[in-house]
Coordinates of C-alpha atoms in Angstrom, one line a residue:
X22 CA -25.3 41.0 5.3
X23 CA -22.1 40.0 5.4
X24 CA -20.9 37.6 8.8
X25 CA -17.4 37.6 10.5
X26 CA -15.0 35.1 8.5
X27 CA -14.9 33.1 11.6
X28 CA -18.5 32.1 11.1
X29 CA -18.4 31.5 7.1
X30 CA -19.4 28.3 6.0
X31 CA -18.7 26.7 2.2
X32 CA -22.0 24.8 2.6
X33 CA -26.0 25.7 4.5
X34 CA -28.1 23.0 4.0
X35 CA -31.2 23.8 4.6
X36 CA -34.2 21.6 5.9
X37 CA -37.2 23.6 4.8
X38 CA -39.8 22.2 7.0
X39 CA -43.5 23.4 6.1
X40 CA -45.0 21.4 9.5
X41 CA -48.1 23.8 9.2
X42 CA -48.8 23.8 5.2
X43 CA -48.6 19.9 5.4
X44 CA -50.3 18.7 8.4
X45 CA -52.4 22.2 9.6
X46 CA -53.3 21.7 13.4
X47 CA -52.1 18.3 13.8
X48 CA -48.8 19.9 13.4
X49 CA -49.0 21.0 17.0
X50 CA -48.3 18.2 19.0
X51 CA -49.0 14.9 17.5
X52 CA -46.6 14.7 14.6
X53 CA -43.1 13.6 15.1
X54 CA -40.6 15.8 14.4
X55 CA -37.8 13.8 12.3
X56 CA -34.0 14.9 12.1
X57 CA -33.2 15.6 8.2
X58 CA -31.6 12.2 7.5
X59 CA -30.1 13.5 3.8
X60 CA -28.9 16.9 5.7
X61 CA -27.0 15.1 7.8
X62 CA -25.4 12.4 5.8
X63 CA -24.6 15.2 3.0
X64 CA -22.9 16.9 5.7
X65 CA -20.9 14.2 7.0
X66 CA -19.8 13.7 3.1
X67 CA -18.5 17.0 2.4
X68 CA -16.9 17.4 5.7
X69 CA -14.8 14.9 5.2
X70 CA -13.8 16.3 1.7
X71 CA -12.3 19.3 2.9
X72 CA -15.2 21.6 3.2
X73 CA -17.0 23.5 6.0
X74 CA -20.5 22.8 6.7
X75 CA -23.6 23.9 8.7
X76 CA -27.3 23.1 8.4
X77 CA -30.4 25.2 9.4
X78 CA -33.4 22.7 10.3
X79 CA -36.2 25.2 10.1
X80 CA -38.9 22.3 10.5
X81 CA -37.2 22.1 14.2
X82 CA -36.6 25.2 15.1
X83 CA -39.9 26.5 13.4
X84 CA -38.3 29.5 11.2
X85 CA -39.9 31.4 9.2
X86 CA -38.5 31.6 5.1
X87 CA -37.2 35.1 6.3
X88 CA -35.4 34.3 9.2
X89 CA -34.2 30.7 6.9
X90 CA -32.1 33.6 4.7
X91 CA -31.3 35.6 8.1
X92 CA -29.7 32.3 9.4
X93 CA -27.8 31.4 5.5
X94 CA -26.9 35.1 5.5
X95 CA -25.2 35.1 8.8
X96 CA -23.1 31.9 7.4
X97 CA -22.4 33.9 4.0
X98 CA -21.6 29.8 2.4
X99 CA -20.4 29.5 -1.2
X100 CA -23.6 27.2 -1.9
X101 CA -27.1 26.6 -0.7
X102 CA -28.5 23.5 -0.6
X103 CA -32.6 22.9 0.1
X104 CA -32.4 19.3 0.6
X105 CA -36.2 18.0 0.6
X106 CA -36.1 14.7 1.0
X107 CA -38.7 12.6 4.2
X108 CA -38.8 10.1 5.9
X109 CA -41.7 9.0 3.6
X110 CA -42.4 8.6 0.0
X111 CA -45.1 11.9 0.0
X112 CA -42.8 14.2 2.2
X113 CA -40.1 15.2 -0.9
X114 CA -43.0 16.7 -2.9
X115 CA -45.1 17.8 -0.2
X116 CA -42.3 20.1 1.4
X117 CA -41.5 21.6 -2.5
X118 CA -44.1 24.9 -1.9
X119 CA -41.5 25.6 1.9
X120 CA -38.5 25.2 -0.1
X121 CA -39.4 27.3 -3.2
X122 CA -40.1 30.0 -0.2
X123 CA -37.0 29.6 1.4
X124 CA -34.7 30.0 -2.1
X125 CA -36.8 33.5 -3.0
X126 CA -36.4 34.4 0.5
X127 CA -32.7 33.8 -0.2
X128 CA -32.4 35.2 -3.3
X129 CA -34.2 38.3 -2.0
X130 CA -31.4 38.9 0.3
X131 CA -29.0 37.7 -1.3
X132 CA -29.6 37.5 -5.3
X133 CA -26.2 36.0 -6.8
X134 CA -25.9 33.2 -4.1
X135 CA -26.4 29.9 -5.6
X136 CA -29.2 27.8 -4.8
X137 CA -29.2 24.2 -5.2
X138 CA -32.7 21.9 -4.6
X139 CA -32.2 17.9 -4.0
X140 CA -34.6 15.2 -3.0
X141 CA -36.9 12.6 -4.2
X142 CA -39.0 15.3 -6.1
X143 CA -36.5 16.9 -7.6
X144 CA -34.8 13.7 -9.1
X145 CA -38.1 12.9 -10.6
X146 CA -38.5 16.1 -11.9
X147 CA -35.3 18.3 -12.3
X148 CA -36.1 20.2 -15.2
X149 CA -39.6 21.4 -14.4
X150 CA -37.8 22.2 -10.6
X151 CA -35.5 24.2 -12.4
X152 CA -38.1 26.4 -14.2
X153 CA -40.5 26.7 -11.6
X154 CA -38.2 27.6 -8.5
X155 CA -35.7 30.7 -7.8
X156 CA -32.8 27.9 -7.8
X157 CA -29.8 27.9 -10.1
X158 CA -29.0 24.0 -9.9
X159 CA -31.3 20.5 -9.7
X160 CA -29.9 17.2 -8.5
X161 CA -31.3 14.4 -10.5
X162 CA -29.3 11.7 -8.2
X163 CA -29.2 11.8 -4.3
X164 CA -26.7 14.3 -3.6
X165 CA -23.4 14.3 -1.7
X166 CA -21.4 13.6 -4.7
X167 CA -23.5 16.1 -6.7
X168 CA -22.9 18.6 -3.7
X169 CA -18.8 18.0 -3.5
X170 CA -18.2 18.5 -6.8
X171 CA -20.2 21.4 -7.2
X172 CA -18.5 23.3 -4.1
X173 CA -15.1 22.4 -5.9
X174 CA -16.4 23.9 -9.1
X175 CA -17.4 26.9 -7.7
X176 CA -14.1 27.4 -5.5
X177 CA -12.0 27.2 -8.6
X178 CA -13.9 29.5 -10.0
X179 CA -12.7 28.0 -13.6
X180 CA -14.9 28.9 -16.8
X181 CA -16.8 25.5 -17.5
X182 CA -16.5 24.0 -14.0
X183 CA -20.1 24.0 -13.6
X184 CA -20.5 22.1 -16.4
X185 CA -18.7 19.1 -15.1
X186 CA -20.4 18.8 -12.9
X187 CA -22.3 15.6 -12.5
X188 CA -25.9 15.0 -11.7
X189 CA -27.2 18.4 -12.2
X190 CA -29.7 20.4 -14.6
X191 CA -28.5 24.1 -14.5
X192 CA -28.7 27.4 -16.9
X193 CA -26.5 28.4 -19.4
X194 CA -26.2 31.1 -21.4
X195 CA -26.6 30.9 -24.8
X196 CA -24.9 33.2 -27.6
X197 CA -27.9 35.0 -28.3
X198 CA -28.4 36.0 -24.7
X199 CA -31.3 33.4 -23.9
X200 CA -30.9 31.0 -20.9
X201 CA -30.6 27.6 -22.0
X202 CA -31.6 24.4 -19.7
X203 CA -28.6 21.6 -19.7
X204 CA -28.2 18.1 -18.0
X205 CA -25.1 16.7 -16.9
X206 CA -24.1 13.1 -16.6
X207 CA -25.3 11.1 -13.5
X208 CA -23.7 11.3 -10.8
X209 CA -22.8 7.7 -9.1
X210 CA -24.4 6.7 -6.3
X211 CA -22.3 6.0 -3.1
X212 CA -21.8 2.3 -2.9
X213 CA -19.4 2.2 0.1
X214 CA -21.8 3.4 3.0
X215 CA -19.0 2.8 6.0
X216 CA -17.1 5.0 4.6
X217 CA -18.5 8.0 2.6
X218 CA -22.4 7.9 4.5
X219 CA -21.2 6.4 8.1
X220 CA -23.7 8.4 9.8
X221 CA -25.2 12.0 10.6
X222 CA -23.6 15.1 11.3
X223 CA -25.4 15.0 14.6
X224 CA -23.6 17.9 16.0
X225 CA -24.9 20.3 13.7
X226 CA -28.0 19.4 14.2
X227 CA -30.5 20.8 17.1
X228 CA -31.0 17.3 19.2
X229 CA -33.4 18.9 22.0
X230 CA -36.2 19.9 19.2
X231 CA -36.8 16.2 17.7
X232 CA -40.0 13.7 19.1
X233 CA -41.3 10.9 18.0
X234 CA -44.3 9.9 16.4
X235 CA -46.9 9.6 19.3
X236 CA -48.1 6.7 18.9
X237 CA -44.5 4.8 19.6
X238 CA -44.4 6.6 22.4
X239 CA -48.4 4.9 23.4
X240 CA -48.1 3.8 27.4
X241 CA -45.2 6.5 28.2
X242 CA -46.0 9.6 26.4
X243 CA -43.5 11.2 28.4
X244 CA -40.2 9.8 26.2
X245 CA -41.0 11.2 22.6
X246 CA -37.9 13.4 23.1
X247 CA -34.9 13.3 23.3
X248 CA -35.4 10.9 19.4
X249 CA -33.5 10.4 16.0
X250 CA -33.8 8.3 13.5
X251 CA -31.2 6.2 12.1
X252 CA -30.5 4.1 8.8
X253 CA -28.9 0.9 8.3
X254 CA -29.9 0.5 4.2
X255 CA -30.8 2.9 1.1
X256 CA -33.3 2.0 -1.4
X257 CA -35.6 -0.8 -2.0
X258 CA -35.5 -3.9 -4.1
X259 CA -39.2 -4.2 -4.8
X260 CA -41.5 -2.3 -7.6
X261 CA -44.3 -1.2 -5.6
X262 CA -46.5 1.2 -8.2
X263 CA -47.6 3.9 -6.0
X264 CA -44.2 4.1 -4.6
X265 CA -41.6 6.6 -5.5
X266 CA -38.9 5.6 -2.8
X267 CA -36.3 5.0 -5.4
X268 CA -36.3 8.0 -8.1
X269 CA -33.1 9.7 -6.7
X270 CA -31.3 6.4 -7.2
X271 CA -32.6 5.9 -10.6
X272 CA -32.8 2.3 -10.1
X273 CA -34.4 -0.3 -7.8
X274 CA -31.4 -1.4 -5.5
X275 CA -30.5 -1.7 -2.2
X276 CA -27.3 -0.9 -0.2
X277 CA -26.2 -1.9 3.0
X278 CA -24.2 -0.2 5.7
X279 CA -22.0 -2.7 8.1
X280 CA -23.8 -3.9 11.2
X281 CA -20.5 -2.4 13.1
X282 CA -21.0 0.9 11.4
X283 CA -24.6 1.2 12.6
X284 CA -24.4 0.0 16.1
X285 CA -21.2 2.9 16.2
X286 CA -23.9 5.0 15.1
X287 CA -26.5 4.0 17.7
X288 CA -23.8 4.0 20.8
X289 CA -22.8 7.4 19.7
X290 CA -26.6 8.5 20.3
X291 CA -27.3 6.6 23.0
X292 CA -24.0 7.8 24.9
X293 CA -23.9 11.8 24.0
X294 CA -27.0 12.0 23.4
X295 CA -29.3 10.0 25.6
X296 CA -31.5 9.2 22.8
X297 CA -34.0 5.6 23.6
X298 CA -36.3 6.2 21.1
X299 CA -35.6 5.5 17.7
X300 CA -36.5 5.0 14.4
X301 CA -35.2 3.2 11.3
X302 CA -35.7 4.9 8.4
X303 CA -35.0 2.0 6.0
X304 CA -38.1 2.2 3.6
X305 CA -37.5 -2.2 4.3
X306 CA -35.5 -2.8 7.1
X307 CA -36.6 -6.7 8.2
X308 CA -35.7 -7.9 5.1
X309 CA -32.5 -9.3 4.2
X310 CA -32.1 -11.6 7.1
X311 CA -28.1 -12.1 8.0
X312 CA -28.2 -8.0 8.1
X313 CA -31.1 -7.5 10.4
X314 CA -30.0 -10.4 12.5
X315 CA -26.6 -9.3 12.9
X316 CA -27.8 -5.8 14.1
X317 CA -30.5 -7.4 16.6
X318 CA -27.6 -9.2 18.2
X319 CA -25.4 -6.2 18.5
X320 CA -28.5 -4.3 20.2
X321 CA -29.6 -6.7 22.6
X322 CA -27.1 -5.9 25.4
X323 CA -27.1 -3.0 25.0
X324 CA -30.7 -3.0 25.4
X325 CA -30.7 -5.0 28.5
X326 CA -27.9 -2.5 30.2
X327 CA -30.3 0.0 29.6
X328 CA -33.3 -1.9 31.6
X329 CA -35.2 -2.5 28.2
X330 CA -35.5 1.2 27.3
X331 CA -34.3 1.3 23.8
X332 CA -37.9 1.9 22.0
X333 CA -36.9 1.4 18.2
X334 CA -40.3 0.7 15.1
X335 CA -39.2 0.1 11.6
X336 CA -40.6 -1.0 8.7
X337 CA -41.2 -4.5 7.4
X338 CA -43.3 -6.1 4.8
X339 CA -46.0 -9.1 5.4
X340 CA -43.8 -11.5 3.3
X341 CA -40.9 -10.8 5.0
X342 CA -41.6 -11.0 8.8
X343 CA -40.4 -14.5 9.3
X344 CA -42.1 -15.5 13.2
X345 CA -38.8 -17.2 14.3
X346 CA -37.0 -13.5 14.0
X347 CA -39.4 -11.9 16.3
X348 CA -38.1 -12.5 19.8
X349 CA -35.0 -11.2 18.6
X350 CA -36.6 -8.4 17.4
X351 CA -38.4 -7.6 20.8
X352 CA -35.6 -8.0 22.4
X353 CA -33.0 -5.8 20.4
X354 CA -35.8 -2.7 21.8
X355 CA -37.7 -3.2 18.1
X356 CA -41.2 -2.0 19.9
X357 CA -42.7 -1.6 16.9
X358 CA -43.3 -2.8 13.0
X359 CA -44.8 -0.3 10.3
X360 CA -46.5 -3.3 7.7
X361 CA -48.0 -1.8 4.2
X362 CA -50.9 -3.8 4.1
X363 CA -52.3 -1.3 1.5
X364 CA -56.1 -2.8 0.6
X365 CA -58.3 -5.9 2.0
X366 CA -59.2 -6.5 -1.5
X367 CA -56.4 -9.0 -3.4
X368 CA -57.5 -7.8 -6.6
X369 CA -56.9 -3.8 -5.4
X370 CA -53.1 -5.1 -4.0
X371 CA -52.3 -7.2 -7.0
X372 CA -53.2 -4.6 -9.7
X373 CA -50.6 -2.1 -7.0
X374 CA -48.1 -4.9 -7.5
X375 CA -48.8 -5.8 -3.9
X376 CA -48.9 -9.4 -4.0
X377 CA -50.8 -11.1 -0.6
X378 CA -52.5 -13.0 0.5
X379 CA -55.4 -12.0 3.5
X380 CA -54.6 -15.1 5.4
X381 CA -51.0 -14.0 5.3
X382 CA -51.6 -10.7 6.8
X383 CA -53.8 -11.5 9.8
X384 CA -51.4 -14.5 10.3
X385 CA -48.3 -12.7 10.5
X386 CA -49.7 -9.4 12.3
X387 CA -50.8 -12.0 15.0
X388 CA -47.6 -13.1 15.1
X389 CA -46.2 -10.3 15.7
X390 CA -48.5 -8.9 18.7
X391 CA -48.1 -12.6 20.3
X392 CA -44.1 -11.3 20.3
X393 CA -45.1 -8.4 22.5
X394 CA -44.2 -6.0 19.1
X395 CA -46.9 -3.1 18.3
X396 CA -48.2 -3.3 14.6
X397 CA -48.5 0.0 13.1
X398 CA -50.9 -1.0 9.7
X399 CA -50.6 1.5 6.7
X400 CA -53.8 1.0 4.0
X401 CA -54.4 2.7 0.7
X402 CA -57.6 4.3 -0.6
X403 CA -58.5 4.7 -4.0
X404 CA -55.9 2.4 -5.9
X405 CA -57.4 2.6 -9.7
X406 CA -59.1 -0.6 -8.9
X407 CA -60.7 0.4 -6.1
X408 CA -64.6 1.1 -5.7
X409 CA -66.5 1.9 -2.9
X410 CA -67.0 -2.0 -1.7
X411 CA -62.8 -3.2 -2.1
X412 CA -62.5 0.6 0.7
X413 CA -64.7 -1.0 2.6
X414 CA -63.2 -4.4 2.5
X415 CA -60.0 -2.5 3.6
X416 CA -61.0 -1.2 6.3
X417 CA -63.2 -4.2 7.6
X418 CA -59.9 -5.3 7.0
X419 CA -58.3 -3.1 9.2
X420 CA -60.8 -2.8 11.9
X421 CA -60.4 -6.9 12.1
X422 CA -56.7 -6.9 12.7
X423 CA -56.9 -4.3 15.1
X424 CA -54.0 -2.6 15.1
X425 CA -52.2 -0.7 17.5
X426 CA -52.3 2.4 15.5
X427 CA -52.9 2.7 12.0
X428 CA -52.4 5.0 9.4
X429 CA -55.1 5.4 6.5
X430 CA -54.1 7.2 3.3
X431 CA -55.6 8.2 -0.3
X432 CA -53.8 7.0 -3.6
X433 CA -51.4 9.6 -4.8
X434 CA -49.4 9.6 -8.1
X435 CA -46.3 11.0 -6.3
X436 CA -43.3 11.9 -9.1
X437 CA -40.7 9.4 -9.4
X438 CA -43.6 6.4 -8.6
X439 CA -44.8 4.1 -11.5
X440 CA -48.3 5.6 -10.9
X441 CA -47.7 9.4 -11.5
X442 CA -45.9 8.4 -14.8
X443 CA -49.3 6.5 -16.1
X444 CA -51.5 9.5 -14.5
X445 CA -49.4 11.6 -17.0
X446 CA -49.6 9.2 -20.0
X447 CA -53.4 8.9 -19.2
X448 CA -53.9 12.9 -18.5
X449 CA -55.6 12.0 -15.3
X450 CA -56.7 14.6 -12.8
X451 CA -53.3 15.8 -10.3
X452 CA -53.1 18.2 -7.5
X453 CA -53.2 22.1 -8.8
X454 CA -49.9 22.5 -6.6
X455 CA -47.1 20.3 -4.8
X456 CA -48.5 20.9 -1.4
X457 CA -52.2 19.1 -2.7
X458 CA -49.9 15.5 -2.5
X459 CA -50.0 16.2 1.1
X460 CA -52.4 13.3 2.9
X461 CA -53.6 16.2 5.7
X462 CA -53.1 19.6 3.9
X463 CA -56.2 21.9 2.9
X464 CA -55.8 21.6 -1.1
X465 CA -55.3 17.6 -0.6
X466 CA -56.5 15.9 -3.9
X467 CA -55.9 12.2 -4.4
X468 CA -56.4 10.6 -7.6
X469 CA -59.7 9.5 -8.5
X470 CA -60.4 5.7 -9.6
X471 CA -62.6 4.7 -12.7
X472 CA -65.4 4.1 -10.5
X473 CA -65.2 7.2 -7.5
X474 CA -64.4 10.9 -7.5
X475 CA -61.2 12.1 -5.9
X476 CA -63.7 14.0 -3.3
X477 CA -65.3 10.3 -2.8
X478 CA -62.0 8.9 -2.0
X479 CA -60.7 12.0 0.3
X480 CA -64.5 11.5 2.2
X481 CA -64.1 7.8 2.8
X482 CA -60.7 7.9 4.2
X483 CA -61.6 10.4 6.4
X484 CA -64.3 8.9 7.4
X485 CA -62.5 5.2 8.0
X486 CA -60.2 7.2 10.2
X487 CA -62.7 8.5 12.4
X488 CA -64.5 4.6 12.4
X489 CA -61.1 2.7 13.4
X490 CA -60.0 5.3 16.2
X491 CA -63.5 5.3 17.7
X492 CA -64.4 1.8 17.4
X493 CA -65.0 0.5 20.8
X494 CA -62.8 -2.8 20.4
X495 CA -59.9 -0.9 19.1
X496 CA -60.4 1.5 22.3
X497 CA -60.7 -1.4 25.2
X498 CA -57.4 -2.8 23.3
X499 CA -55.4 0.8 23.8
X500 CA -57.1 1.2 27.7
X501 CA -55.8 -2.9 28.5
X502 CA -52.2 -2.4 26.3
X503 CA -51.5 1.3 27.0
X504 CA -53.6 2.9 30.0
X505 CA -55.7 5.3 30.4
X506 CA -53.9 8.2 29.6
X507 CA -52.9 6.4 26.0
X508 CA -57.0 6.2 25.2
X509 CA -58.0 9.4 26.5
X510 CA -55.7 10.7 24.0
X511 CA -56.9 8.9 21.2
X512 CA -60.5 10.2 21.8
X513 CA -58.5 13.7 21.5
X514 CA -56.7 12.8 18.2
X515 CA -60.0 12.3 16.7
X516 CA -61.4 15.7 17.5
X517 CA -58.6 17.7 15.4
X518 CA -60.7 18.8 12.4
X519 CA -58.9 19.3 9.0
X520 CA -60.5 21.4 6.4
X521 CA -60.5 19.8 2.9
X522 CA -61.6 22.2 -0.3
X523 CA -62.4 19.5 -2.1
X524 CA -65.2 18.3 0.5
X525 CA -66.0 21.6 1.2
X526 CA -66.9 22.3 -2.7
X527 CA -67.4 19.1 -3.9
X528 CA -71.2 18.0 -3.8
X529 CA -71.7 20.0 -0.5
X530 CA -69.4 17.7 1.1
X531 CA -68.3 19.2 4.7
X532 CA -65.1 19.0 6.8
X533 CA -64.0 16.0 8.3
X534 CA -62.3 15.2 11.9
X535 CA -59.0 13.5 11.3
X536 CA -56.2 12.5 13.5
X537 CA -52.7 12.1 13.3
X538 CA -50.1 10.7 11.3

């Protein structure tokens, strides 16, 4: 299918979505529905080198793989680009099975158009991306300068161009008519943010389809759209071993964006867009304490001209959160905090290089409700030290700090994270496929500890979800914080039932309600 020249593109990037596959029903309504940060910022980078640029969300706009190759067909671009990066550590593998459909889908229609995959995944694993999908290039770096360089190569048309390329594994044939797998140089990494990332092509992108987590949105369920999410830093500095956050960066680092560059970024989406609820996907944003500060500042006006509106959560670590920056905080429209509190048990959270201590948590989290900020508490189960009694001190943990929402998930060795590379070395048991490193998908299959079963693991976190969200004190909080209409919907949350194989053939264990994300 070949599209008027008008509408021809050099570059589709393509956010593959896989809502369903990941999440099953609580896909419907209760999962937020995130612009594609890395479409967007990969966009804005090779637009301003010249080339022309469009991006197919298929997450928002629900399509289908076909109509994914319908939409790329239409645009007839020089390059494809599946981009499967999240906006957390699990969503780059997790979205790998949508992906691979949308590049066969592509290469159905279309079977000489080149196909590049990038993301956290894919930088962990380029070569065995390479062999397993219908893709002709994967990044091993984070992309735009990958993508730029590529484009040019394939404009020029030049024999070898490909091959200087940097940051890619690709094909080449060999003299003897075999196909042989090659690695280029890395790529750099972008170090001035202003002015090669300042921000996301927002007009490319379909504003009226995103929301917001529903729980930000507790007390006013009403304002989960219009929502984007925005970034002020790339990377983290610490070495967290179930964390994976820095594999397309091949390094631990971190990389700031200006204060003025951000709040340019937040005006524009205020003003055009009239976006008030935000997030900030930093994987750390309260952390370096000048940057933050000097954003807060920037933001409180502008959250007082807007009567207080701006809704904004980040995330922040327990060691971090210093109390004398939390009025700012509430006042620059930071509603919530996202803390990794990870395990009640000191000995589980050293051995995951998670250093605290439990007086520290409950302190600070105090702290931060006294501040009028929500505390959204994310805990692990089935860290390799963990039995069934360090679980249950993590969630007696949890249930005690009493949370405005919580997120409970089991231990995954996700590629590009300390902890996959020692379940490899070990040979211990990993998901049969990429979509099994989802924390809500049918095949999910955490790892299994020297003491409990992956089954054991999956059954007790579903279980601790359904005992925090139905645990009377947590309910009276929601009803006197929230309303009525905030509580009633949490007793609705915890209906959704997700089927699990592994409790379904595992022992005789049976499916377990679960709620959202």
């Amino acid at each position: 299918m070949t599209a008027p020249a008008a509408e021809r593109v050099d570059l589709v990037l393509v956010h593959p979505g896989g809502r369903k596959l990941v999440y099953q029903t609580l896909a419907d309504d209760l999962t937020a529905v995130e612009p594609p940060l890395w479409c967007g910022l990969i966009a804005t980078y090779c637009r301003a080198r010249g080339h022309s640029v469009a991006i197919v969300d298929s997450e928002a706009e629900g399509l289908d793989p076909d109509a994914v190759a319908a939409r790329v067909a239409a645009h007839d671009p020089r390059l494809v680009a599946l981009v499967v990066y999240g906006h957390q550590p699990s969503a780059s593998t997790q979205s790998l099975p949508a992906a691979g459909a949308v590049a066969r889908a592509v290469k159905e229609t279309e079977p000489n158009r080149p196909i590049i995959l990038i993301g956290g995944h894919v930088a962990a694993l380029p070569e065995r991306t390479l062999r397993e999908e219908a893709v002709d290039f994967a990044a091993t770096g984070e992309g735009p300068v990958t993508v730029d360089a590529l484009l040019r190569a394939l404009k020029s048309d030049a024999p070898g161009a490909v091959a200087e390329v940097p940051g890619i594994v690709h094909w080449e044939d060999g003299e003897d008519g075999t196909r042989i797998l090659r690695r280029t140089p890395p790529s750099p990494l972008v170090e001035d943010l202003d002015r090669d990332l300042p921000g996301s092509a927002w007009d490319l992108l379909p504003m009226e389809k995103y929301r917001a987590h529903n729980w930000q949105c507790f007390g006013a369920m009403d304002t989960r759209m219009p929502y984007a999410s925005i970034y002020t830093t790339l990377g983290c500095p610490y070495k967290c071993s179930f964390c994976c956050i820095n594999a397309p960066f091949g390094k631990n680092g971190y990389r700031f964006r200006s204060p003025e560059a951000v709040i340019r970024e937040f005006d524009l989406l205020i003003e055009r867009y009239g976006v008030r609820t935000f997030k900030i996907v930093d994987e750390m944003f309260v952390l370096n304490e000048r940057h933050v500060t000097a954003i807060c500042e920037a933001l409180i006006p502008r959250n007082a001209a807007l009567g207080g509106a701006l809704n904004i959560w980040a995330y922040a670590r327990v060691d971090t959160v210093k109390p004398a920056m939390l009025e700012m905080l509430r006042r620059a429209g930071i509603r919530w905090l996202a803390l990794g509190i990870e395990s009640g048990s000191k000995h589980v959270r050293d051995g995951a290089k998670k250093a605290l201590r439990s007086e520290d948590i409950v302190g600070i989290v105090r702290a931060i409700q006294q501040a009028g900020i929500n505390v959204i508490g994310n805990y692990i189960f089935g860290l390799p030290d963990d039995d069934l009694d360090s679980m249950r001190e993590t969630l007696d943990l949890a249930k005690e700090l009493n949370c405005e929402f919580a997120n409970f998930y089991s231990a995954m060795a996700y590629p590009g994270s300390p902890l996959y590379d020692q379940a490899v070395e070990k040979g211990w048991d990993l998901p049969d496929g990429w979509s099994g490193y989802s924390q809500h998908s049918y095949d999910c299959k955490p790892l299994a500890t020297q003491k409990l079963s992956a089954a054991e693991v999956l059954d007790f976190r579903d279980r601790a979800f359904i005992e925090y969200f139905t645990n009377p004190r947590y309910l009276k909080m929601v009803d006197q914080r929230f309303g009525g209409e905030t509580s009633r919907h949490i007793r609705a949350m915890t209906r959704h039932t997700l089927r699990r194989k592994l409790l379904e053939t595992d022992g005789g264990l049976q499916e377990r309600a679960v709620g959202a994300v």
